[in-house]
Coordinates of N, CA and C in Angstrom, one line a residue:
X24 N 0.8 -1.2 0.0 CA 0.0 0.0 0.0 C 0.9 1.3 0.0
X25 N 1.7 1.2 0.8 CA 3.0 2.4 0.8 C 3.1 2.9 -0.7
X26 N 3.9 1.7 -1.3 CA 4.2 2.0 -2.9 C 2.7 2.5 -3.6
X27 N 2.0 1.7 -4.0 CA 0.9 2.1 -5.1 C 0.0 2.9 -4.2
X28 N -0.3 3.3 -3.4 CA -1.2 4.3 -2.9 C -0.7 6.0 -2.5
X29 N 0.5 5.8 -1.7 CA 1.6 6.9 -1.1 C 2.7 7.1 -2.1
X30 N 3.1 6.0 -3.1 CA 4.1 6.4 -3.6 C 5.1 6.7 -2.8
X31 N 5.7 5.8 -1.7 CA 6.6 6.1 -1.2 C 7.5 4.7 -1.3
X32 N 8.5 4.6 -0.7 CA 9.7 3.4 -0.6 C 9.0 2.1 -0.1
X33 N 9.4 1.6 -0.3 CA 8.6 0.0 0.5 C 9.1 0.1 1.8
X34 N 10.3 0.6 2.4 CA 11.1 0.5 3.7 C 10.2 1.0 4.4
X35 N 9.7 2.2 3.8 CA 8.8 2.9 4.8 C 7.7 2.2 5.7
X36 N 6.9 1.6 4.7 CA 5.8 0.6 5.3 C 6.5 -0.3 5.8
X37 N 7.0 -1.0 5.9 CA 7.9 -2.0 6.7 C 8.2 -1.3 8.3
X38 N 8.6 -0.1 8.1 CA 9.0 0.7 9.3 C 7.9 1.0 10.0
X39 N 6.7 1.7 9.1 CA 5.3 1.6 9.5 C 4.8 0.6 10.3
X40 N 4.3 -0.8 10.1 CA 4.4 -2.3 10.0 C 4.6 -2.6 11.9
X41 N 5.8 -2.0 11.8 CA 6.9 -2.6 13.0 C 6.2 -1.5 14.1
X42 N 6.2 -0.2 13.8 CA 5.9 0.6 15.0 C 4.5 0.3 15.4
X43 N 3.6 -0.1 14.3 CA 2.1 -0.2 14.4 C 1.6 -1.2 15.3
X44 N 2.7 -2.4 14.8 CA 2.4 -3.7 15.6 C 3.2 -3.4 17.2
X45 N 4.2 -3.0 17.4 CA 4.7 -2.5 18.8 C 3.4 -1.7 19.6
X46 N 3.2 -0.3 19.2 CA 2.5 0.9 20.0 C 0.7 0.2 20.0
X47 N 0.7 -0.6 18.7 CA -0.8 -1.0 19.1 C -0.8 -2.3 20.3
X48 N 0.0 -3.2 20.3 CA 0.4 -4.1 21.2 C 0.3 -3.3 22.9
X49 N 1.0 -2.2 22.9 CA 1.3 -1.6 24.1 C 0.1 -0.7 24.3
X50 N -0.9 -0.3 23.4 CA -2.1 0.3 23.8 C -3.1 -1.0 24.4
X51 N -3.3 -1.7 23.5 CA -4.0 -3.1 24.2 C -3.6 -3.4 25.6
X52 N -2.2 -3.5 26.1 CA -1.4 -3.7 27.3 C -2.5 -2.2 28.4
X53 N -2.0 -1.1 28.2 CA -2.2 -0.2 28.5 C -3.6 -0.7 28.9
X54 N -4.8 -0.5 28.3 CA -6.2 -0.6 28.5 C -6.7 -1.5 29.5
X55 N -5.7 -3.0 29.1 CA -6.2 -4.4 30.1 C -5.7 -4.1 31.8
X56 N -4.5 -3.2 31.6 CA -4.1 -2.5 32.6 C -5.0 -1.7 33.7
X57 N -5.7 -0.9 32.8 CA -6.6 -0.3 32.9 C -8.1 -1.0 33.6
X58 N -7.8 -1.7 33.0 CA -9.1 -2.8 33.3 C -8.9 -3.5 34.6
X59 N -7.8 -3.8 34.8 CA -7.9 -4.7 35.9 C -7.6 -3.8 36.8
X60 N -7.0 -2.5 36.6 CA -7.2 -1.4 38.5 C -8.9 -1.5 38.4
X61 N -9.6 -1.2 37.5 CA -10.2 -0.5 38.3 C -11.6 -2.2 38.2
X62 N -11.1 -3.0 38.4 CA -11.9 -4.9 38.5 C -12.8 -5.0 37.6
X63 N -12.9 -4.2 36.5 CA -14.1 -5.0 35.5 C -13.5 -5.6 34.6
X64 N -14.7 -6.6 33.5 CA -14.1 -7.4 33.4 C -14.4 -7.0 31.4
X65 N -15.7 -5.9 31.2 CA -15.6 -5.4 30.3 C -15.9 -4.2 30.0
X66 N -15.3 -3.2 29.2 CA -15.8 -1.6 29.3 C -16.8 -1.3 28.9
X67 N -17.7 -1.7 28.5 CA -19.5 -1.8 27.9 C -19.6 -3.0 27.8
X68 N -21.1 -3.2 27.4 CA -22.2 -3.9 27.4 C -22.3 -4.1 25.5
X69 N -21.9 -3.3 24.8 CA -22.4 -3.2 23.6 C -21.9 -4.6 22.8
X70 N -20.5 -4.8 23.1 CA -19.9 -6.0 22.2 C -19.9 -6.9 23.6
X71 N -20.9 -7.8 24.3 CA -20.4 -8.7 25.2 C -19.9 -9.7 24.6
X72 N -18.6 -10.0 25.6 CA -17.5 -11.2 25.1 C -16.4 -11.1 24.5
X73 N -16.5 -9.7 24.2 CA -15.6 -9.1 23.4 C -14.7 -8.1 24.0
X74 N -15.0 -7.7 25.3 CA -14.3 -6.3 26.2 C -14.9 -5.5 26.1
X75 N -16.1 -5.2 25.2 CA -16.8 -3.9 25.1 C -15.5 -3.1 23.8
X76 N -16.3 -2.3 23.4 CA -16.3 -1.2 22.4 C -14.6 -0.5 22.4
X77 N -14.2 -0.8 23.8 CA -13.3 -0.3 24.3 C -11.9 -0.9 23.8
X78 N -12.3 -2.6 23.8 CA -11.2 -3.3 23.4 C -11.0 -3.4 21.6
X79 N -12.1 -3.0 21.4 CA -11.6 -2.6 19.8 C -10.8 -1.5 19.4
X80 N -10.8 -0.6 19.8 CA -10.3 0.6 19.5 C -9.1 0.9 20.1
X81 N -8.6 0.3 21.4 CA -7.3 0.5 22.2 C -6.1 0.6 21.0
X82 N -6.1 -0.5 20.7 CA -5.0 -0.2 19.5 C -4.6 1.2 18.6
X83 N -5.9 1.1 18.2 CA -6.1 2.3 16.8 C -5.7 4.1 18.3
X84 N -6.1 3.4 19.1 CA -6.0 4.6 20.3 C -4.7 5.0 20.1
X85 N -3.7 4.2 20.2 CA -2.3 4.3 20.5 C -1.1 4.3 19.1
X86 N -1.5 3.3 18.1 CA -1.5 3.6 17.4 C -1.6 4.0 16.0
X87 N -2.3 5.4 15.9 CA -3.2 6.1 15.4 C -1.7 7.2 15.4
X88 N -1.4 8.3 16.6 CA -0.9 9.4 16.7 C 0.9 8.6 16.3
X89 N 1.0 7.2 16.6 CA 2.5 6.6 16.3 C 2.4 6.8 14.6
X90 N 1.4 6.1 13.8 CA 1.1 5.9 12.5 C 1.9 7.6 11.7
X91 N 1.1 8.3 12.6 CA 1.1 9.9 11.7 C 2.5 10.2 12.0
X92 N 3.0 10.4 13.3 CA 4.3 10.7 13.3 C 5.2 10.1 11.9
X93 N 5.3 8.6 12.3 CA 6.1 8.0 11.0 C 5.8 8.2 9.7
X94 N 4.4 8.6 9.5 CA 4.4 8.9 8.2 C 5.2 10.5 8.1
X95 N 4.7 11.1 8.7 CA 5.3 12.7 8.7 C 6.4 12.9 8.9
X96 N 7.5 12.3 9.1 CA 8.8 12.0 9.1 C 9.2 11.5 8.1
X97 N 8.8 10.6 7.3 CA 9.2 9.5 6.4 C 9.1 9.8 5.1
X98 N 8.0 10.0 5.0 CA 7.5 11.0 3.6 C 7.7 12.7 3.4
X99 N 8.4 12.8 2.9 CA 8.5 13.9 2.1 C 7.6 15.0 1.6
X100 N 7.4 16.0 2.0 CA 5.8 17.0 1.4 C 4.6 16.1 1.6
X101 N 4.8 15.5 2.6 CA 3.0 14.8 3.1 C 2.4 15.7 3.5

């Protein structure tokens, strides 16, 4: 996607790739964290079984603002 969409180096998304899977890994950590101070066992009711609404999005939470850095660094006139 880097190449045919961004037109950028393949390295880049690779670099992309690596921070995405690290900072979303550590936002998931972060949340369950979260979960267990404060003893529930899911953040809503909406997706039961699932963690609630909450555990979808932890990732995209954390890395979302990693994503943009690296691209705004990496890329050139973005």
């Amino acid at each position: 996607m880097m190449v045919f969409v961004l037109h950028a180096a393949w390295w880049i998304g690779v670099i992309l790739g690596v921070v995405l899977v690290f900072f979303g890994t550590c936002g998931d950590l972060i949340e369950s964290m979260i979960k267990r101070d404060v003893g529930i066992k899911d953040m809503s009711s909406i997706l039961p079984g699932h963690g609630g609404v909450m555990d979808r999005l932890d990732s995209m939470l954390v890395g979302a603002p990693a994503a943009w850095i690296v691209l705004y660094l990496l890329i050139p006139g973005g």
